[in-house]
Amino acid sequence: MTHKEKAEQLLKHQYHCSQALFGAFAEDFDIDLKTAFKISTCFGGGMRQGGLCGCITGSLLVLGMAMGFYDAQDKELEIYGNKKTDEFIRRFTQQMNGLTNCRQILGRDISKPHEMAAIRQEGLILQHCPHAINISIDILESMLADYLKDIAETSIDLKDIPDNEHLRGALRNISKLHDFRKNVNNLIYASSKNIGFIQFDISKFKIVNDLYGEKFGDQVLEFIIEQLKIICQKDQFFVNLRGDIFMVVTEYDKEEDLVDFIRQIDSRIRCFKEVNLRLSYGVYSASDKTMELRQMEDRATMARRAAKKNILTNILFYKEQFKDSLYNRKFIEENMQAAISQRQFMMYLQPKYSITMERIVGAEALVRWHHPERGMIYPDNFIPIIEENGFIKKVDYYIWAEACRFIKRCLDAGLTPCPVSVNVSRVHLRDDACIGVLLDMINSSGIPKWLLELEITETADDQQISKKALQLKEEGFTLLMDDFGSGYSSLNILLETPFDVIKLDKKFIENMMVSAKGKLILEQVISMANKLDLGLLAEGVETEEQIALLKSIGCDHVQGYYYAKPMPEDEFFALLQKDGSRSSEAVRLL
Ligand code: C2E
Ligand code: CA
Ligand code: CA
């Protein structure tokens, strides 16, 4: 049931607006309805005398509970609380056209018993209060989503999430987070020892979810919580920050002791139901106890992110240079919007060649960011970040439109039609918009559909992605499986998703070329693709030796520095003009 439905139900059961409103959120704070009514009724009493609309008091209670304003000692929160209270009242007043007083809204004075009787008799509450309640709930949900975005380290847009389940689950966690922070603050204040912040998460947790199902993923998290309850003794605290990210805080004497403690955690949780998990631990040792708690937490986060990327160890202590990556992330988040509106993103094109025909058979569109001060920024430095916050959608839409425009430009110039492939981030495959967007672009640019090809990265089996890929295929798009052979290849995906072309990953080819066994595997993959009628393209081809081998085993199409690096559109256009003078027939990869 949504907050609005719950509130409406309570209102119909003759509860006042403040009770209905606070009651609708009770479950989010793990309080039972009875207690919620008691609290809101006490506040309601004061409200009646002043005539202030109960939706305001009810809503301020919700904000206070969610954001932890009940900690009287936390001055920082008090200031934040005042700001948020002001914001709520301002937005409420505006949307109610200035009506904030119960007497104005109902047209009667609820502090007088006979007026109250008339209110009941005339059913005024059910006539006027739902409007104020719904406005309050809308404002609350939007403020809480912003707040969650603020405290969660990534900026996932909660408004994109269709139901409020996510919001409600997150609210439940917040009160645990407040307790955790309070305990940690007390520990820092009271302890004379070192304090260690240990943050960890599960590497590739998304893949664990994809492979074994979300239920299994939830069981893993519950298992970790159970184990942490056993391991953590007095004055050792833990919290599940969000998803698969956990934080443990403990005091310690020597660094070795802290590492031993982490190993103890690791040995208990790294295996669940015979599935091995790789956990990455970031550690921050709080030597300067005057530093703000949030800053200490941030440092553990930076160390965890670095540990995730380290192949030699899964435990890393914070170093000052980790700040750079945080600054980089902040830079990207703060500049990405302007980059779109000021057209700083540019489409580069990398040709695809046929070895035997020695001519261009297509191109891949790759994004580049030309920042006025920083210069060229390569996709590996910003794509992972904008994939996390969803902004990749805008960048991809931009590049897709550029690719369509370029295809049209070639057609208008009478060049041999040249298929251009664009990258489709996994983020698109989780929502419904992308198919419509692609079709609109094809229609408005007036190009044939087959000239715009779509590259989708292969990953572990994911029903949702397979389904979306199938829809794209049914719409008539050509699908290329990107990065085949890197990481989590599963031949199953070839069964479920109707790809037209496999792009062999650069690393895969390199690895396979170093041994006779590897070459045999490569040969078999190519023969399998041929039998399945799948097109093939080798990526990242750099040497003559690679070209010779690929040619000998029947992989004719290649993309790589051996032939050409990605280049600006005009350069590629000139290349096509030169190339086209030798042949006039388009070559399809499949
Ligand atoms: P990808 O899709 O696998 O693209 C191929 C990458 O390999 C490109 O890197 C390309 O410049 C590079 N490459 C091509 N030939 C060679 C070679 O011979 N040697 C070496 N060492 N590298 C070669 P780039 O442009 O830096 O892009 C990196 C990744 O960023 C891409 O990998 C893709 O996953 C992502 N990306 C790039 N543009 C876009 C975009 O517009 N949208 C989305 N969603 N992702 C993009
Ligand atoms: Ca690609
Ligand atoms: Ca690739």
XYZ file of C-alpha atoms and ligand atoms in Angstrom:
638
model
C 0.000 0.000 0.000
C 1.350 3.448 -0.829
C 1.626 6.231 1.751
C -1.344 7.990 0.162
C -3.565 4.895 0.225
C -2.668 4.197 3.825
C -3.394 7.796 4.851
C -6.707 7.748 3.022
C -7.709 4.546 4.771
C -6.895 6.004 8.197
C -8.769 9.197 7.442
C -11.830 7.165 6.543
C -11.508 5.448 9.925
C -11.976 8.848 11.532
C -8.404 9.608 12.416
C -7.277 13.223 12.164
C -4.992 14.352 9.401
C -1.872 14.446 11.581
C -2.607 10.903 12.778
C -3.379 9.631 9.283
C -0.263 11.212 7.891
C 2.160 10.048 10.530
C 0.417 6.663 10.668
C 1.021 6.205 6.942
C 4.761 6.358 7.576
C 4.791 4.364 10.845
C 5.893 1.134 9.223
C 8.872 2.883 7.647
C 10.183 3.724 11.094
C 9.431 0.326 12.574
C 6.831 1.785 14.920
C 3.428 0.191 15.371
C 0.338 2.190 14.486
C -0.793 2.578 18.085
C 2.440 4.266 19.107
C 2.294 6.441 15.995
C -1.202 7.599 16.964
C -0.128 8.331 20.516
C 2.756 10.503 19.361
C 0.791 12.372 16.728
C -2.182 12.884 19.057
C 0.069 14.547 21.652
C 1.346 16.934 18.983
C -2.124 17.391 17.595
C -3.339 18.769 20.925
C -0.995 21.742 20.686
C -1.794 22.196 17.071
C -5.508 22.507 17.671
C -5.089 25.512 19.893
C -3.011 27.317 17.303
C -5.245 26.252 14.454
C -2.273 25.092 12.407
C -3.106 22.375 9.862
C -2.304 18.940 11.288
C -0.655 17.922 8.032
C 2.198 20.254 8.924
C 2.819 18.796 12.378
C 2.403 15.250 11.063
C 4.830 15.913 8.227
C 7.419 17.532 10.461
C 7.261 14.441 12.656
C 7.925 12.280 9.619
C 10.894 14.421 8.551
C 12.268 14.455 12.082
C 12.062 10.696 12.411
C 13.570 10.064 8.988
C 16.394 12.517 9.321
C 17.170 11.851 12.967
C 16.343 15.240 14.460
C 15.602 13.509 17.723
C 19.270 13.528 18.649
C 19.375 16.635 20.829
C 23.158 16.634 20.965
C 23.750 16.760 17.251
C 24.012 20.478 16.458
C 24.802 19.865 12.810
C 21.546 17.973 12.446
C 19.647 20.661 14.294
C 20.661 23.265 11.706
C 19.860 20.841 8.910
C 16.514 20.102 10.584
C 15.567 23.763 10.720
C 16.410 24.141 7.058
C 14.290 21.143 6.099
C 11.372 22.275 8.276
C 11.419 25.678 6.581
C 11.551 24.010 3.194
C 8.531 21.835 3.947
C 6.432 24.738 5.234
C 7.402 26.913 2.286
C 6.453 24.236 -0.254
C 3.242 23.337 1.578
C 2.133 26.954 1.877
C 2.804 27.544 -1.776
C 0.881 24.495 -2.957
C -2.036 25.167 -0.606
C -2.246 28.725 -1.939
C -1.426 30.145 1.454
C -3.920 28.058 3.474
C -1.994 26.622 6.416
C -4.532 27.143 9.120
C -7.042 24.457 9.979
C -9.777 27.030 10.470
C -9.251 28.376 6.965
C -9.141 24.932 5.398
C -12.248 23.543 7.106
C -14.070 26.814 7.573
C -14.676 25.971 11.235
C -12.777 26.167 14.502
C -11.732 22.695 15.625
C -10.752 23.848 19.116
C -14.460 24.338 19.989
C -16.442 21.176 20.772
C -19.655 22.298 19.059
C -17.776 23.282 15.908
C -16.027 19.921 16.000
C -19.403 18.199 16.139
C -20.530 20.182 13.114
C -17.342 19.257 11.256
C -18.154 15.582 11.836
C -21.789 15.968 10.952
C -21.081 17.754 7.698
C -18.254 15.356 6.755
C -15.897 18.290 6.244
C -12.767 16.275 7.007
C -13.290 13.870 4.135
C -14.099 16.774 1.860
C -11.107 18.986 2.562
C -8.336 17.031 4.287
C -7.340 14.510 1.573
C -6.119 17.367 -0.621
C -3.805 18.694 2.097
C -2.657 15.184 2.987
C -1.806 14.307 -0.607
C 0.123 17.514 -1.068
C 2.033 16.772 2.138
C 2.859 13.228 1.070
C 4.111 14.370 -2.328
C 6.400 16.918 -0.716
C 7.583 14.418 1.902
C 8.377 11.717 -0.630
C 10.317 14.108 -2.794
C 12.247 15.563 0.181
C 13.013 12.106 1.549
C 14.198 10.885 -1.849
C 16.549 13.888 -2.066
C 17.738 13.219 1.451
C 18.442 9.561 0.686
C 20.302 10.609 -2.408
C 22.397 12.921 -0.266
C 23.340 10.349 2.297
C 23.736 7.424 -0.066
C 27.038 7.913 -1.812
C 25.696 7.474 -5.309
C 23.109 9.676 -6.842
C 20.631 7.096 -8.049
C 17.464 8.905 -8.935
C 14.839 7.507 -6.630
C 12.136 9.239 -8.603
C 12.964 6.817 -11.398
C 11.954 3.930 -9.203
C 8.293 3.283 -9.907
C 7.016 2.333 -6.467
C 7.901 3.573 -3.069
C 9.120 0.221 -1.794
C 12.681 1.327 -2.282
C 12.096 4.542 -0.401
C 10.402 2.721 2.455
C 13.166 0.123 2.782
C 15.749 2.868 2.751
C 13.913 4.822 5.451
C 13.929 1.768 7.673
C 17.690 1.561 7.269
C 18.204 5.200 8.082
C 17.138 4.894 11.679
C 19.697 2.092 12.048
C 22.299 4.373 10.503
C 21.484 7.108 13.025
C 21.936 4.673 15.904
C 25.201 3.450 14.429
C 26.577 6.975 14.102
C 25.571 7.849 17.611
C 27.362 4.781 18.983
C 30.455 5.483 16.912
C 30.555 9.112 18.032
C 30.393 7.960 21.642
C 33.155 5.434 21.042
C 35.437 8.022 19.423
C 34.810 10.367 22.328
C 35.352 7.765 25.056
C 38.142 5.593 23.689
C 41.841 6.309 24.073
C 42.749 3.698 21.465
C 42.850 3.937 17.679
C 39.527 3.723 15.898
C 39.288 1.771 12.663
C 36.563 2.302 10.057
C 36.186 -0.798 7.916
C 33.932 -0.570 4.905
C 33.392 -3.541 2.652
C 31.259 -4.770 -0.177
C 30.895 -7.801 -2.380
C 32.657 -7.621 -5.735
C 30.329 -8.112 -8.662
C 27.309 -8.445 -6.393
C 25.093 -7.586 -9.357
C 26.429 -10.653 -11.106
C 25.749 -12.804 -8.036
C 22.161 -11.520 -8.252
C 21.990 -12.175 -11.982
C 23.396 -15.676 -11.736
C 21.670 -16.983 -8.607
C 18.637 -14.719 -8.428
C 17.770 -11.767 -6.198
C 16.424 -14.008 -3.482
C 19.820 -15.598 -3.132
C 21.343 -12.098 -3.086
C 19.050 -11.150 -0.184
C 20.023 -14.320 1.669
C 23.696 -13.429 1.286
C 23.050 -10.027 2.889
C 21.074 -11.572 5.745
C 23.861 -14.085 6.278
C 26.444 -11.297 6.497
C 24.318 -9.429 9.042
C 23.985 -12.596 11.164
C 27.740 -13.207 11.060
C 28.525 -9.594 11.959
C 26.201 -9.872 14.945
C 28.285 -12.820 16.160
C 31.675 -11.253 15.463
C 31.033 -7.759 16.812
C 31.528 -7.563 20.569
C 30.935 -4.703 22.933
C 32.113 -1.405 21.450
C 32.271 -2.816 17.946
C 29.501 -1.529 15.704
C 28.272 -2.349 12.242
C 25.657 -1.117 9.827
C 24.431 -2.083 6.385
C 24.874 1.236 4.600
C 22.954 0.268 1.491
C 22.782 -2.702 -0.868
C 25.844 -4.845 -0.292
C 27.917 -2.149 1.435
C 28.675 -2.583 5.135
C 30.611 -0.563 7.670
C 32.216 -1.886 10.832
C 33.875 0.329 13.436
C 36.158 -0.943 16.159
C 38.905 0.292 18.455
C 42.334 -1.352 18.187
C 45.933 -1.135 19.366
C 48.126 -2.187 16.491
C 47.449 -2.244 12.762
C 48.098 -6.013 12.712
C 45.246 -6.465 15.191
C 42.903 -4.569 12.906
C 43.958 -6.632 9.884
C 43.453 -9.823 11.934
C 39.959 -8.656 12.796
C 39.197 -8.048 9.109
C 40.534 -11.494 8.198
C 38.260 -12.955 10.853
C 35.271 -11.212 9.264
C 36.394 -12.300 5.815
C 36.830 -15.961 6.696
C 33.325 -16.065 8.154
C 31.495 -14.423 5.297
C 33.436 -15.128 2.138
C 31.610 -18.359 1.436
C 27.845 -18.736 1.458
C 26.113 -21.929 0.321
C 29.280 -22.984 -1.477
C 29.393 -19.759 -3.466
C 32.700 -17.957 -3.023
C 32.433 -14.221 -2.622
C 35.214 -11.711 -3.080
C 34.939 -8.927 -0.579
C 36.803 -5.638 -0.830
C 37.736 -3.894 2.397
C 38.611 -0.223 2.681
C 40.014 0.910 6.014
C 40.393 4.318 7.537
C 42.175 4.739 10.827
C 40.878 7.765 12.681
C 44.003 9.371 14.047
C 42.540 12.854 14.103
C 39.511 12.440 16.305
C 38.286 15.957 15.739
C 37.489 15.172 12.131
C 33.817 14.916 11.283
C 32.366 11.437 11.282
C 31.057 11.747 7.725
C 34.568 12.582 6.531
C 35.962 9.484 8.220
C 33.283 7.394 6.547
C 34.102 8.970 3.175
C 37.732 7.982 3.545
C 36.806 4.374 4.233
C 34.612 4.537 1.114
C 37.500 5.789 -1.008
C 39.739 3.017 0.318
C 37.052 0.408 -0.440
C 36.722 1.623 -4.007
C 40.481 1.388 -4.451
C 40.483 -2.117 -2.915
C 37.862 -3.184 -5.407
C 40.200 -2.377 -8.261
C 43.285 -3.927 -6.668
C 44.058 -7.420 -7.859
C 46.816 -8.107 -5.343
C 44.944 -7.512 -2.121
C 41.377 -7.034 -0.999
C 42.272 -4.924 2.052
C 43.486 -1.376 1.546
C 44.134 1.403 4.021
C 43.196 4.960 3.079
C 45.864 7.039 1.330
C 45.697 10.768 0.612
C 45.836 10.214 -3.163
C 42.486 8.385 -3.051
C 40.971 11.816 -2.672
C 41.805 12.434 -6.336
C 39.346 9.807 -7.467
C 36.671 11.339 -5.268
C 37.432 14.737 -6.767
C 37.263 13.197 -10.219
C 33.829 11.775 -9.440
C 32.660 15.119 -8.067
C 34.073 16.906 -11.109
C 32.144 14.642 -13.439
C 28.916 14.901 -11.493
C 29.143 18.669 -11.334
C 30.101 19.170 -14.989
C 28.141 16.528 -16.890
C 24.984 18.595 -17.307
C 26.851 21.558 -18.756
C 28.799 19.172 -20.986
C 25.573 18.088 -22.661
C 24.076 21.537 -23.036
C 27.344 23.055 -24.282
C 27.930 20.161 -26.681
C 31.250 19.159 -25.138
C 30.590 15.489 -25.880
C 31.770 14.455 -29.317
C 31.287 11.424 -31.451
C 34.476 9.772 -32.660
C 34.358 7.012 -35.217
C 36.601 3.988 -35.434
C 36.557 2.170 -38.780
C 35.914 -1.546 -39.097
C 37.800 -3.276 -41.892
C 37.544 -6.382 -43.968
C 40.965 -8.020 -44.069
C 40.440 -9.731 -47.400
C 38.733 -6.842 -49.167
C 41.048 -4.284 -47.589
C 38.272 -1.768 -47.220
C 36.027 -0.156 -44.620
C 32.902 -2.115 -43.760
C 31.531 0.028 -40.975
C 32.403 2.085 -37.907
C 31.818 2.218 -34.172
C 30.727 5.485 -32.594
C 32.661 6.223 -29.403
C 32.113 9.190 -27.153
C 34.817 11.716 -26.234
C 34.454 14.574 -23.790
C 36.257 17.774 -24.776
C 36.314 19.823 -21.615
C 37.266 23.493 -22.146
C 39.816 23.430 -19.308
C 40.666 19.802 -18.768
C 41.025 18.864 -22.412
C 40.068 15.450 -23.698
C 38.482 13.051 -21.213
C 38.251 9.394 -22.295
C 35.158 7.270 -21.681
C 36.799 4.923 -19.181
C 37.178 7.942 -16.880
C 33.544 8.992 -16.876
C 31.299 6.224 -18.229
C 31.378 4.038 -15.081
C 30.365 7.071 -12.981
C 27.562 8.252 -15.246
C 26.307 4.682 -15.546
C 25.861 4.642 -11.788
C 23.859 7.843 -11.707
C 21.899 7.148 -14.883
C 23.223 10.153 -16.794
C 24.642 7.764 -19.413
C 21.178 7.720 -20.970
C 21.486 11.348 -22.017
C 25.014 10.859 -23.348
C 24.000 7.777 -25.313
C 20.951 9.510 -26.777
C 23.255 12.274 -27.906
C 25.744 9.901 -29.539
C 22.946 7.854 -31.170
C 21.525 11.043 -32.680
C 24.996 12.043 -33.878
C 25.451 8.622 -35.468
C 22.100 8.933 -37.287
C 23.047 12.395 -38.473
C 26.382 11.087 -39.747
C 24.784 8.163 -41.586
C 22.445 10.613 -43.269
C 25.359 12.865 -44.184
C 27.084 9.938 -45.943
C 23.909 8.976 -47.784
C 23.313 12.553 -48.894
C 26.882 12.751 -50.175
C 26.259 9.629 -52.240
C 28.853 7.555 -50.398
C 28.611 3.783 -50.069
C 26.218 3.232 -47.134
C 28.330 2.715 -44.032
C 26.760 1.000 -41.002
C 27.616 2.704 -37.723
C 27.319 0.845 -34.440
C 26.530 2.651 -31.206
C 27.014 1.449 -27.657
C 23.878 0.757 -25.653
C 24.608 0.885 -21.957
C 22.958 -1.773 -19.785
C 21.156 1.088 -18.045
C 18.849 1.454 -21.087
C 17.954 -2.181 -21.032
C 16.369 -1.731 -17.644
C 13.823 0.816 -18.775
C 11.304 1.051 -21.552
C 12.280 4.332 -23.126
C 15.166 3.284 -25.356
C 13.233 1.459 -28.075
C 10.946 4.426 -28.683
C 13.884 6.820 -28.674
C 15.770 4.749 -31.234
C 12.742 4.420 -33.497
C 12.079 8.157 -33.327
C 15.679 8.913 -34.241
C 15.601 6.526 -37.194
C 12.327 8.026 -38.420
C 13.251 11.641 -38.020
C 16.656 11.246 -39.640
C 15.154 9.216 -42.485
C 17.856 6.544 -42.595
C 17.357 2.794 -43.145
C 17.275 0.930 -39.853
C 19.999 -1.538 -40.724
C 22.603 1.206 -40.914
C 22.386 1.917 -37.194
C 23.684 -1.112 -35.302
C 23.501 -1.629 -31.565
C 26.330 -2.909 -29.377
C 25.297 -4.550 -26.136
C 27.854 -5.827 -23.673
C 27.606 -9.480 -22.845
C 27.044 -10.166 -19.165
C 25.788 -12.910 -16.975
C 22.339 -14.171 -17.854
C 19.820 -11.543 -17.152
C 16.250 -12.213 -18.131
C 15.312 -8.575 -18.260
C 18.155 -7.683 -20.586
C 17.529 -10.674 -22.821
C 13.900 -9.638 -23.073
C 14.729 -6.068 -24.011
C 17.317 -7.242 -26.550
C 14.678 -9.507 -28.056
C 12.305 -6.560 -28.432
C 15.017 -4.553 -30.173
C 15.632 -7.484 -32.468
C 11.928 -7.772 -33.216
C 11.915 -4.097 -34.140
C 14.478 -4.990 -36.783
C 17.706 -3.716 -35.246
C 21.042 -5.429 -35.788
C 22.523 -6.481 -32.460
C 26.231 -6.839 -31.782
C 27.414 -8.645 -28.688
C 30.236 -6.463 -27.370
C 33.286 -7.719 -25.448
C 32.639 -11.398 -26.063
C 35.071 -13.505 -24.057
C 35.770 -10.924 -21.364
C 34.730 -11.965 -17.892
C 31.377 -13.562 -17.626
C 30.782 -15.112 -21.002
C 28.026 -17.526 -20.967
C 27.202 -19.418 -24.085
C 23.660 -19.499 -22.797
C 23.219 -15.888 -23.713
C 23.714 -16.843 -27.351
C 20.728 -19.107 -26.978
C 18.491 -16.575 -25.294
C 19.441 -13.374 -27.055
C 19.328 -13.194 -30.816
C 22.607 -11.443 -31.519
C 23.645 -10.973 -35.126
C 27.325 -10.341 -34.616
C 29.855 -11.282 -31.956
C 32.627 -8.822 -31.204
C 35.600 -10.719 -29.838
C 37.167 -8.794 -26.993
C 40.730 -7.502 -27.304
C 41.914 -9.300 -24.146
C 40.255 -12.535 -25.233
C 42.142 -12.543 -28.528
C 45.406 -11.648 -26.791
C 45.009 -14.401 -24.212
C 44.067 -16.977 -26.783
C 46.992 -16.164 -29.023
C 49.721 -17.011 -26.553
C 49.292 -20.793 -26.613
C 48.420 -23.565 -29.031
C 45.460 -24.510 -26.853
C 44.229 -20.913 -26.916
C 44.469 -20.756 -30.667
C 42.407 -23.907 -30.877
C 39.695 -22.388 -28.678
C 39.684 -19.253 -30.800
C 39.364 -21.360 -33.915
C 36.437 -23.259 -32.429
C 34.641 -20.075 -31.367
C 34.971 -18.778 -34.905
C 33.758 -22.036 -36.370
C 30.823 -22.054 -33.928
C 29.894 -18.507 -34.946
C 30.013 -19.507 -38.594
C 27.777 -22.512 -37.978
C 25.320 -20.378 -36.021
C 25.302 -17.872 -38.866
C 26.637 -15.195 -36.603
C 28.768 -12.378 -37.921
C 32.186 -11.992 -36.307
C 34.402 -9.050 -35.641
C 37.716 -8.996 -33.791
C 38.329 -5.943 -31.639
C 41.532 -4.233 -30.571
C 43.661 -5.725 -33.293
C 47.077 -4.124 -33.177
C 49.636 -6.347 -34.903
C 50.385 -7.914 -38.230
C 50.664 -11.277 -36.503
C 47.098 -11.001 -35.186
C 45.803 -10.091 -38.628
C 47.522 -13.115 -40.168
C 46.124 -15.506 -37.584
C 42.579 -14.111 -37.764
C 42.673 -14.335 -41.516
C 43.874 -17.940 -41.411
C 41.067 -19.038 -39.132
C 38.320 -17.244 -40.983
C 37.675 -14.083 -38.993
C 37.622 -11.434 -41.679
C 36.273 -8.335 -39.980
C 38.468 -6.391 -37.591
C 38.587 -3.133 -35.693
C 41.758 -1.873 -34.063
C 44.747 0.429 -34.030
C 46.432 -1.719 -36.701
C 44.124 -0.078 -39.203
C 42.935 3.078 -37.496
C 42.243 4.687 -34.139
C 38.902 6.347 -33.364
C 38.852 9.716 -35.159
C 36.686 12.831 -35.470
C 33.758 12.610 -37.842
C 35.282 14.737 -40.625
C 38.410 12.624 -40.746
C 36.386 9.458 -41.059
C 34.184 11.055 -43.697
C 37.280 11.880 -45.768
C 38.513 8.308 -45.324
C 35.186 6.964 -46.549
C 35.299 9.224 -49.583
C 38.758 7.876 -50.428
C 37.762 4.291 -49.697
C 34.469 4.577 -51.579
C 36.200 5.461 -54.806
C 37.418 1.857 -54.853
C 34.092 0.126 -54.280
C 30.469 1.101 -54.239
C 28.810 -1.788 -52.509
C 27.965 -1.763 -48.822
C 29.107 -4.785 -46.901
C 26.961 -6.165 -44.161
C 28.669 -7.779 -41.248
C 26.293 -10.694 -41.086
P 34.247 -0.709 -26.266
O 32.832 -0.555 -26.648
O 34.779 -2.077 -26.118
O 35.066 0.117 -27.327
C 36.309 -0.266 -27.820
C 37.402 0.466 -27.101
O 38.648 -0.076 -27.495
C 37.468 1.935 -27.462
O 37.939 2.625 -26.314
C 38.530 1.979 -28.535
O 39.147 3.239 -28.659
C 39.494 0.948 -27.999
N 40.295 0.344 -29.049
C 39.959 0.100 -30.331
N 40.974 -0.497 -30.977
C 41.982 -0.645 -30.098
C 43.298 -1.212 -30.168
O 43.751 -1.700 -31.190
N 44.032 -1.204 -29.035
C 43.573 -0.679 -27.872
N 44.366 -0.699 -26.794
N 42.329 -0.144 -27.768
C 41.554 -0.129 -28.872
P 37.262 3.945 -25.793
O 36.782 4.781 -26.925
O 38.202 4.538 -24.808
O 35.969 3.414 -25.056
C 36.063 2.605 -23.933
C 34.734 2.024 -23.558
O 33.824 3.032 -23.140
C 34.037 1.340 -24.736
O 34.535 0.045 -24.892
C 32.594 1.358 -24.285
O 32.346 0.322 -23.383
C 32.526 2.664 -23.552
N 31.977 3.690 -24.455
C 32.608 4.482 -25.356
N 31.735 5.297 -25.959
C 30.509 5.017 -25.451
C 29.185 5.533 -25.676
O 28.926 6.426 -26.500
N 28.169 4.979 -24.944
C 28.415 3.977 -24.042
N 27.360 3.487 -23.364
N 29.611 3.481 -23.812
C 30.662 3.992 -24.509
Ca 31.538 -1.197 -28.135
Ca 34.339 -3.926 -26.937
